[in-house]
mmCIF file of N, CA and C in Angstrom:
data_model
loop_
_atom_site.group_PDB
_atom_site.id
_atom_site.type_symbol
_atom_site.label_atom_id
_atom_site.label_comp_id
_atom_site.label_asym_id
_atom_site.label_seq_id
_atom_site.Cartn_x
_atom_site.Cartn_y
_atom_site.Cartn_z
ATOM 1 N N UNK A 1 -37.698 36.771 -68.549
ATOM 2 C CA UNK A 1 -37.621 36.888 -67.098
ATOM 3 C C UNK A 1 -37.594 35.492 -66.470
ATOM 4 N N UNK A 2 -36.845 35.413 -65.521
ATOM 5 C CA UNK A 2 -36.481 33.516 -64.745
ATOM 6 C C UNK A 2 -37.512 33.662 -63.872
ATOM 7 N N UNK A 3 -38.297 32.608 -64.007
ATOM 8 C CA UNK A 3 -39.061 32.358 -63.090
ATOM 9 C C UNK A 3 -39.005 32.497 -61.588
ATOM 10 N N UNK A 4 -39.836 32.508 -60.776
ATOM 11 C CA UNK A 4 -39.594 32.870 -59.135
ATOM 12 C C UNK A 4 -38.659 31.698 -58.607
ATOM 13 N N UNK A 5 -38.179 31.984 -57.072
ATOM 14 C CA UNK A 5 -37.353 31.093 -56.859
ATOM 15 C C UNK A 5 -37.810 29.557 -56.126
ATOM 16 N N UNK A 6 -39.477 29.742 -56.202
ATOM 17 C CA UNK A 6 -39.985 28.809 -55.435
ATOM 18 C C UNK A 6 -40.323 27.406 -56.482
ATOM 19 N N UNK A 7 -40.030 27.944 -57.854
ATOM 20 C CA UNK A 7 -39.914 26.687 -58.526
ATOM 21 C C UNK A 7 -38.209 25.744 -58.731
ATOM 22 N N UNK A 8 -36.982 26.435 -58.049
ATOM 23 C CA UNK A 8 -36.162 25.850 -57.886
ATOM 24 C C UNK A 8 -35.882 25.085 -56.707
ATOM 25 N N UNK A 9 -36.985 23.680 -56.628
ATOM 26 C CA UNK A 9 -37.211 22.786 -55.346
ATOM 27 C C UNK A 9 -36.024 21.432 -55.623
ATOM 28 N N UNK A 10 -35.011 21.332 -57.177
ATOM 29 C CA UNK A 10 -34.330 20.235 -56.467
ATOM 30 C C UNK A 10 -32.926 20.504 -57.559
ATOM 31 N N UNK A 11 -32.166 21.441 -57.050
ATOM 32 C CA UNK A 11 -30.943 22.190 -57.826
ATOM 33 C C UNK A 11 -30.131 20.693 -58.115
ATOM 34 N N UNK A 12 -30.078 19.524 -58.406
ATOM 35 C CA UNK A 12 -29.170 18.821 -57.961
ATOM 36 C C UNK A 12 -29.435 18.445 -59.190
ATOM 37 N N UNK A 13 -30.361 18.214 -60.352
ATOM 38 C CA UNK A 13 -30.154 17.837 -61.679
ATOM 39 C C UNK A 13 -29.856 18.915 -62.416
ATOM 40 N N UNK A 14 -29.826 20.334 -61.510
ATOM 41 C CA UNK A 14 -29.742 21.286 -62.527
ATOM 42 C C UNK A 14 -27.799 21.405 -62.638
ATOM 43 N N UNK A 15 -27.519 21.176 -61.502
ATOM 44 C CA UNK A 15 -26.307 21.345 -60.657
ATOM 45 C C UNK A 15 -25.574 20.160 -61.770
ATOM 46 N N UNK A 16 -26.045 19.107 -62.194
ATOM 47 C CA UNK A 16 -25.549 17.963 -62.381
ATOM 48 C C UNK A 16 -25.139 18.104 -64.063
ATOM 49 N N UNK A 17 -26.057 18.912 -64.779
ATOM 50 C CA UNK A 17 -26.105 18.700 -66.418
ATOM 51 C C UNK A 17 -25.207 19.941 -66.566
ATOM 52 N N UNK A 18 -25.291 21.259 -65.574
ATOM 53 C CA UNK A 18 -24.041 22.455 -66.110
ATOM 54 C C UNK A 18 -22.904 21.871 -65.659
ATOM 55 N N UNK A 19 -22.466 20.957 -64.732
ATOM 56 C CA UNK A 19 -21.306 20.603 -64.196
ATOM 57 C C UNK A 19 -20.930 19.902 -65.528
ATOM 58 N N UNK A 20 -21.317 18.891 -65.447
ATOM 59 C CA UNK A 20 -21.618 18.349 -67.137
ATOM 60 C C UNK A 20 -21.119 18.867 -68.472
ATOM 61 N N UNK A 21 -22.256 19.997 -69.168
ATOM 62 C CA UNK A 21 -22.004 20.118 -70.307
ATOM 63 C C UNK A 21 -20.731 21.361 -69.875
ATOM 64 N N UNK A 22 -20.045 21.836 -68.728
ATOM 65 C CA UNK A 22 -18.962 22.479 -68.919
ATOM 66 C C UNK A 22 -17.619 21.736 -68.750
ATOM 67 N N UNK A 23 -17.764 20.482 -68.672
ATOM 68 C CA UNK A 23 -16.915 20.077 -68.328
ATOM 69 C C UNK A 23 -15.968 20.037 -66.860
ATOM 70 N N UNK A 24 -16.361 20.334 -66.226
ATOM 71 C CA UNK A 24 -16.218 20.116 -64.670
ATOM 72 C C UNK A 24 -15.373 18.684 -63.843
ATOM 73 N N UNK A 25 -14.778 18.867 -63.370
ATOM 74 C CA UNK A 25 -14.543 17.258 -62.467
ATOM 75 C C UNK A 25 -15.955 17.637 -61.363
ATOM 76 N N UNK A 26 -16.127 18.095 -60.488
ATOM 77 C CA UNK A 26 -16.187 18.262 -59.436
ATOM 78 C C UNK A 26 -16.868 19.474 -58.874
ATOM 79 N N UNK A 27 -17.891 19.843 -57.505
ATOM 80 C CA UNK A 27 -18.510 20.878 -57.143
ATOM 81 C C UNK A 27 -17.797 21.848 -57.034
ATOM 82 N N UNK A 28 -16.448 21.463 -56.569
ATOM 83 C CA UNK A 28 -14.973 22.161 -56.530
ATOM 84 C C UNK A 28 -14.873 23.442 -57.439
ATOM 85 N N UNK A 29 -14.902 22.914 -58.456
ATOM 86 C CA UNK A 29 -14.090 23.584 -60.061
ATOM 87 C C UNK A 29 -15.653 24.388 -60.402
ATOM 88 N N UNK A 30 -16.234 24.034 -60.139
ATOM 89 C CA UNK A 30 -18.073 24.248 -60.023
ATOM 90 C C UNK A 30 -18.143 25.644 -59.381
ATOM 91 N N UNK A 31 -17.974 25.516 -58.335
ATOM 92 C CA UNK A 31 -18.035 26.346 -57.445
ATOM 93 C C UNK A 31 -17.368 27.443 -57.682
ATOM 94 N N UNK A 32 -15.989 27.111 -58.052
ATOM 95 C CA UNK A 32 -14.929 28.215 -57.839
ATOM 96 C C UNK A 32 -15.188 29.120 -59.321
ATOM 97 N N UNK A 33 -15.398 28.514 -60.506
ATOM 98 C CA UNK A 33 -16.059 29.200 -61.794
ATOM 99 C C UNK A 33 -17.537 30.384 -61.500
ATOM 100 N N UNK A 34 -18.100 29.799 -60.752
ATOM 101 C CA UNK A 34 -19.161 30.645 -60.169
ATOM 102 C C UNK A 34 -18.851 31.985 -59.154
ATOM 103 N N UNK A 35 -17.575 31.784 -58.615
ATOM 104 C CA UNK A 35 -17.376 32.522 -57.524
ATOM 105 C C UNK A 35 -18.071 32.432 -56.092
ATOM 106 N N UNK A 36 -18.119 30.851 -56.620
ATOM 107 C CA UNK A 36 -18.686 30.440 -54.766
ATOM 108 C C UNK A 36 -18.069 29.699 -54.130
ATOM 109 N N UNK A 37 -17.998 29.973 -52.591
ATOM 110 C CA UNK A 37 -17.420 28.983 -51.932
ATOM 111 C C UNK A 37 -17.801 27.364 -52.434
ATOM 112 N N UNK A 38 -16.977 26.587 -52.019
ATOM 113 C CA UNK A 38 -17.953 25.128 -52.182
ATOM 114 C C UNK A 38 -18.792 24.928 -51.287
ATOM 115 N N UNK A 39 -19.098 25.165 -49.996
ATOM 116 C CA UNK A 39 -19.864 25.018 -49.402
ATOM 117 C C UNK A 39 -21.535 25.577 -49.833
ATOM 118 N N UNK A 40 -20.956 26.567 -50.696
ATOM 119 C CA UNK A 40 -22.718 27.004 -51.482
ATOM 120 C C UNK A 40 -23.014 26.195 -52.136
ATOM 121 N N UNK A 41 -22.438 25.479 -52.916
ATOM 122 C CA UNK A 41 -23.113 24.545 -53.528
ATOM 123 C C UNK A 41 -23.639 23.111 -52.794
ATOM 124 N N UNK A 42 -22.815 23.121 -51.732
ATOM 125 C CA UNK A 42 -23.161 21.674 -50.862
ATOM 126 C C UNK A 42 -23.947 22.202 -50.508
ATOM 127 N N UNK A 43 -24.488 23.544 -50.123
ATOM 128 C CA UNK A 43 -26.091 23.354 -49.560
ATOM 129 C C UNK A 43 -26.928 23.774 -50.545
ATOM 130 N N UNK A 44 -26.787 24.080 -51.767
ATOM 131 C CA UNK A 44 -27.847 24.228 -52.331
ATOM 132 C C UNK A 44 -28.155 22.509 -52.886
ATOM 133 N N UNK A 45 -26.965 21.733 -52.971
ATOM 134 C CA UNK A 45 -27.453 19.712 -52.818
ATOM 135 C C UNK A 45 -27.839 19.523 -51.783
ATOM 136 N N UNK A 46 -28.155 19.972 -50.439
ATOM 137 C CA UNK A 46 -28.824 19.906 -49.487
ATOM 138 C C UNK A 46 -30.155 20.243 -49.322
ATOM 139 N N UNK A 47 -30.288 21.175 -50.430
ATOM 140 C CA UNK A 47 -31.691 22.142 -49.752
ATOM 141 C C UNK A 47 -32.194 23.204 -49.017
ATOM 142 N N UNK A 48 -30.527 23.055 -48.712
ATOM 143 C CA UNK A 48 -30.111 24.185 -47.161
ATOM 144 C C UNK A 48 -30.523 26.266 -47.767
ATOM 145 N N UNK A 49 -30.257 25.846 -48.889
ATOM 146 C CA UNK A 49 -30.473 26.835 -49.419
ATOM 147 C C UNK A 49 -31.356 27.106 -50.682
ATOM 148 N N UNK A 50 -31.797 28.100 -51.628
ATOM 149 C CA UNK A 50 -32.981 28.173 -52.699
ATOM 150 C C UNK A 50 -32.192 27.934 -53.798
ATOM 151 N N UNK A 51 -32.573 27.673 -54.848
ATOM 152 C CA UNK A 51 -31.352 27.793 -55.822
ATOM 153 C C UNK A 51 -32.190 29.422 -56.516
ATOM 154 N N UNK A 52 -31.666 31.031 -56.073
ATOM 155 C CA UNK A 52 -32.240 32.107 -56.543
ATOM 156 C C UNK A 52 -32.073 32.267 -57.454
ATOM 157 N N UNK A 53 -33.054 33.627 -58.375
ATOM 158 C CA UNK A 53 -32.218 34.029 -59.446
ATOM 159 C C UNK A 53 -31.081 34.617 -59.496
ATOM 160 N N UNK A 54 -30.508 35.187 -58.271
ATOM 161 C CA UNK A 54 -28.908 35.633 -58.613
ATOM 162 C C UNK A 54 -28.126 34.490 -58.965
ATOM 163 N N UNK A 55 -27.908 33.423 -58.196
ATOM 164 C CA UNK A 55 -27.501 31.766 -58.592
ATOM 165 C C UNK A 55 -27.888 32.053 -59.662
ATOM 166 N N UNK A 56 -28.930 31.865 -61.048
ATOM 167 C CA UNK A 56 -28.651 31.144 -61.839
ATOM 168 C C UNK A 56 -28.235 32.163 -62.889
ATOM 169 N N UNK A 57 -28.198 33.850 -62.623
ATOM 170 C CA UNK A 57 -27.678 33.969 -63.292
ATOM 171 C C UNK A 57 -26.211 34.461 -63.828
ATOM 172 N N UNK A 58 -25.711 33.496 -62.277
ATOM 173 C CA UNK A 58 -24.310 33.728 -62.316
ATOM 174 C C UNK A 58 -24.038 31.915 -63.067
ATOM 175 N N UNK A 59 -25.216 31.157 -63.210
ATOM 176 C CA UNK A 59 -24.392 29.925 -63.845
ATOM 177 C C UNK A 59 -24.817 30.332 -65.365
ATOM 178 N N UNK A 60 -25.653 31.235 -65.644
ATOM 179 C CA UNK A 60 -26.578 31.838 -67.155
ATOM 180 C C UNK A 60 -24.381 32.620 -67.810
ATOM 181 N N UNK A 61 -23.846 33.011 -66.911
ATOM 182 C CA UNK A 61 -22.798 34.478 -67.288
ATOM 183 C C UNK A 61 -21.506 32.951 -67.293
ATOM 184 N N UNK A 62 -21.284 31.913 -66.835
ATOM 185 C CA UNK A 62 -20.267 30.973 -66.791
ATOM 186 C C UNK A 62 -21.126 30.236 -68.408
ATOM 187 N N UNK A 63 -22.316 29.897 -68.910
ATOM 188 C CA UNK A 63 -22.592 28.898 -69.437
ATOM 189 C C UNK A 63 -22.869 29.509 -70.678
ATOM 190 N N UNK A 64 -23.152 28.457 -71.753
ATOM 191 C CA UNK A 64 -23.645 29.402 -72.929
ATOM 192 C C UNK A 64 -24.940 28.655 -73.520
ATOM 193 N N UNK A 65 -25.900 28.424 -72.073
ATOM 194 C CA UNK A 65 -27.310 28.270 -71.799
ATOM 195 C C UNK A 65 -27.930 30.078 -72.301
ATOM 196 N N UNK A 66 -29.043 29.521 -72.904
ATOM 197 C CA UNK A 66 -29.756 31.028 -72.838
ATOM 198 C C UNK A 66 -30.643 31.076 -71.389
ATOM 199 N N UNK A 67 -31.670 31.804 -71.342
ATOM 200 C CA UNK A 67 -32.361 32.248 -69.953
ATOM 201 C C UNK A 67 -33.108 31.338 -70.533
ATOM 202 N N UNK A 68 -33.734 31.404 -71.873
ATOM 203 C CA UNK A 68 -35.095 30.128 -71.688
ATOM 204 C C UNK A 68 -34.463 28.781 -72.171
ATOM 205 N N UNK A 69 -33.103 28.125 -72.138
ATOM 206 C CA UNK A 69 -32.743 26.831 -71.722
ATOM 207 C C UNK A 69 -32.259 26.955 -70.655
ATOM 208 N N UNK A 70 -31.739 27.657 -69.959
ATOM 209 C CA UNK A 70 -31.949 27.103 -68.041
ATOM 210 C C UNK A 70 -33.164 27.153 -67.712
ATOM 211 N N UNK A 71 -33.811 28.207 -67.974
ATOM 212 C CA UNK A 71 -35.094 27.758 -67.095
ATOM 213 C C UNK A 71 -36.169 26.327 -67.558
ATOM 214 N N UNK A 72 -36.366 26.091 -69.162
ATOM 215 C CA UNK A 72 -36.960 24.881 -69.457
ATOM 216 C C UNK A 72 -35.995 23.775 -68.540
ATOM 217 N N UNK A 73 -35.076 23.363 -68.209
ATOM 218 C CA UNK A 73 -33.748 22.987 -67.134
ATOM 219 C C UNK A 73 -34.243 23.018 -65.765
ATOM 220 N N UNK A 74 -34.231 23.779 -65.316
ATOM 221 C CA UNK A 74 -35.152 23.995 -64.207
ATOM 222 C C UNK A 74 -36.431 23.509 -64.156
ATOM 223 N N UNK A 75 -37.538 24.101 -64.779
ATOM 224 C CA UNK A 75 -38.158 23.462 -65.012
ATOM 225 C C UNK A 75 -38.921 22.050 -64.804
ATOM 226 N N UNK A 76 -37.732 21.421 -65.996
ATOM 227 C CA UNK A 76 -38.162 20.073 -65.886
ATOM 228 C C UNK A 76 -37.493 19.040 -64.977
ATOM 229 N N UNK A 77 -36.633 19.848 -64.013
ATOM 230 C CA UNK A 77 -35.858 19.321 -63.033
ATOM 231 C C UNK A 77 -36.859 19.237 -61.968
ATOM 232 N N UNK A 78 -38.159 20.423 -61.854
ATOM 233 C CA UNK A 78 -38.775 20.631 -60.813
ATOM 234 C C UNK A 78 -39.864 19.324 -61.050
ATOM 235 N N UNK A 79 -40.887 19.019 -62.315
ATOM 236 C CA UNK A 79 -41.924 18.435 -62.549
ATOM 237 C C UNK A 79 -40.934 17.215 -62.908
ATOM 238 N N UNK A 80 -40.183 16.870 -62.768
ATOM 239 C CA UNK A 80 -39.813 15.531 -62.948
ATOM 240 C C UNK A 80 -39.729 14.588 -61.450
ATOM 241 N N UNK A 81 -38.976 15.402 -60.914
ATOM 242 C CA UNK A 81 -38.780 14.845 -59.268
ATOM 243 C C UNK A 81 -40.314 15.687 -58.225
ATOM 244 N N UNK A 82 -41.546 16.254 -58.609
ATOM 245 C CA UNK A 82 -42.634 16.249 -57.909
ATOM 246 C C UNK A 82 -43.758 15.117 -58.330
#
């Protein structure tokens, strides 16, 4: 089970290593693999928004992360930058 959504306080390293290990240019190509506008992702690099569990487990169904390597991901995205 993914943890609640109040431990996803800074999506932007999480945002940074799936863009990453999928090979991505861009929030663009990011986005559009997810089935999100780009603007969802500019605010979840904002803050503007939570990063939920529906988010991650629409990046869990694009990635071939299991549930407990995104969330250790999360995670240590959260206790690294608090």
């Amino acid at each position: 089970m993914l943890p609640s959504s109040e431990l996803y306080s800074d999506p932007n390293g999480v945002i940074e290593v799936l863009i990453d290990e999928l090979g991505f240019d861009d929030d663009e190509k990011f986005a559009n693999a997810l089935g999100l506008p780009v603007k969802t992702v500019d605010q979840l690099r904002r803050k503007a928004i939570k990063l939920e569990p529906r988010l991650l487990l629409q990046m869990l169904e694009i990635s071939e992360f299991s549930t407990s390597e995104l969330r250790n991901l999360v995670v240590a995205r959260r206790t690294r930058y608090h």
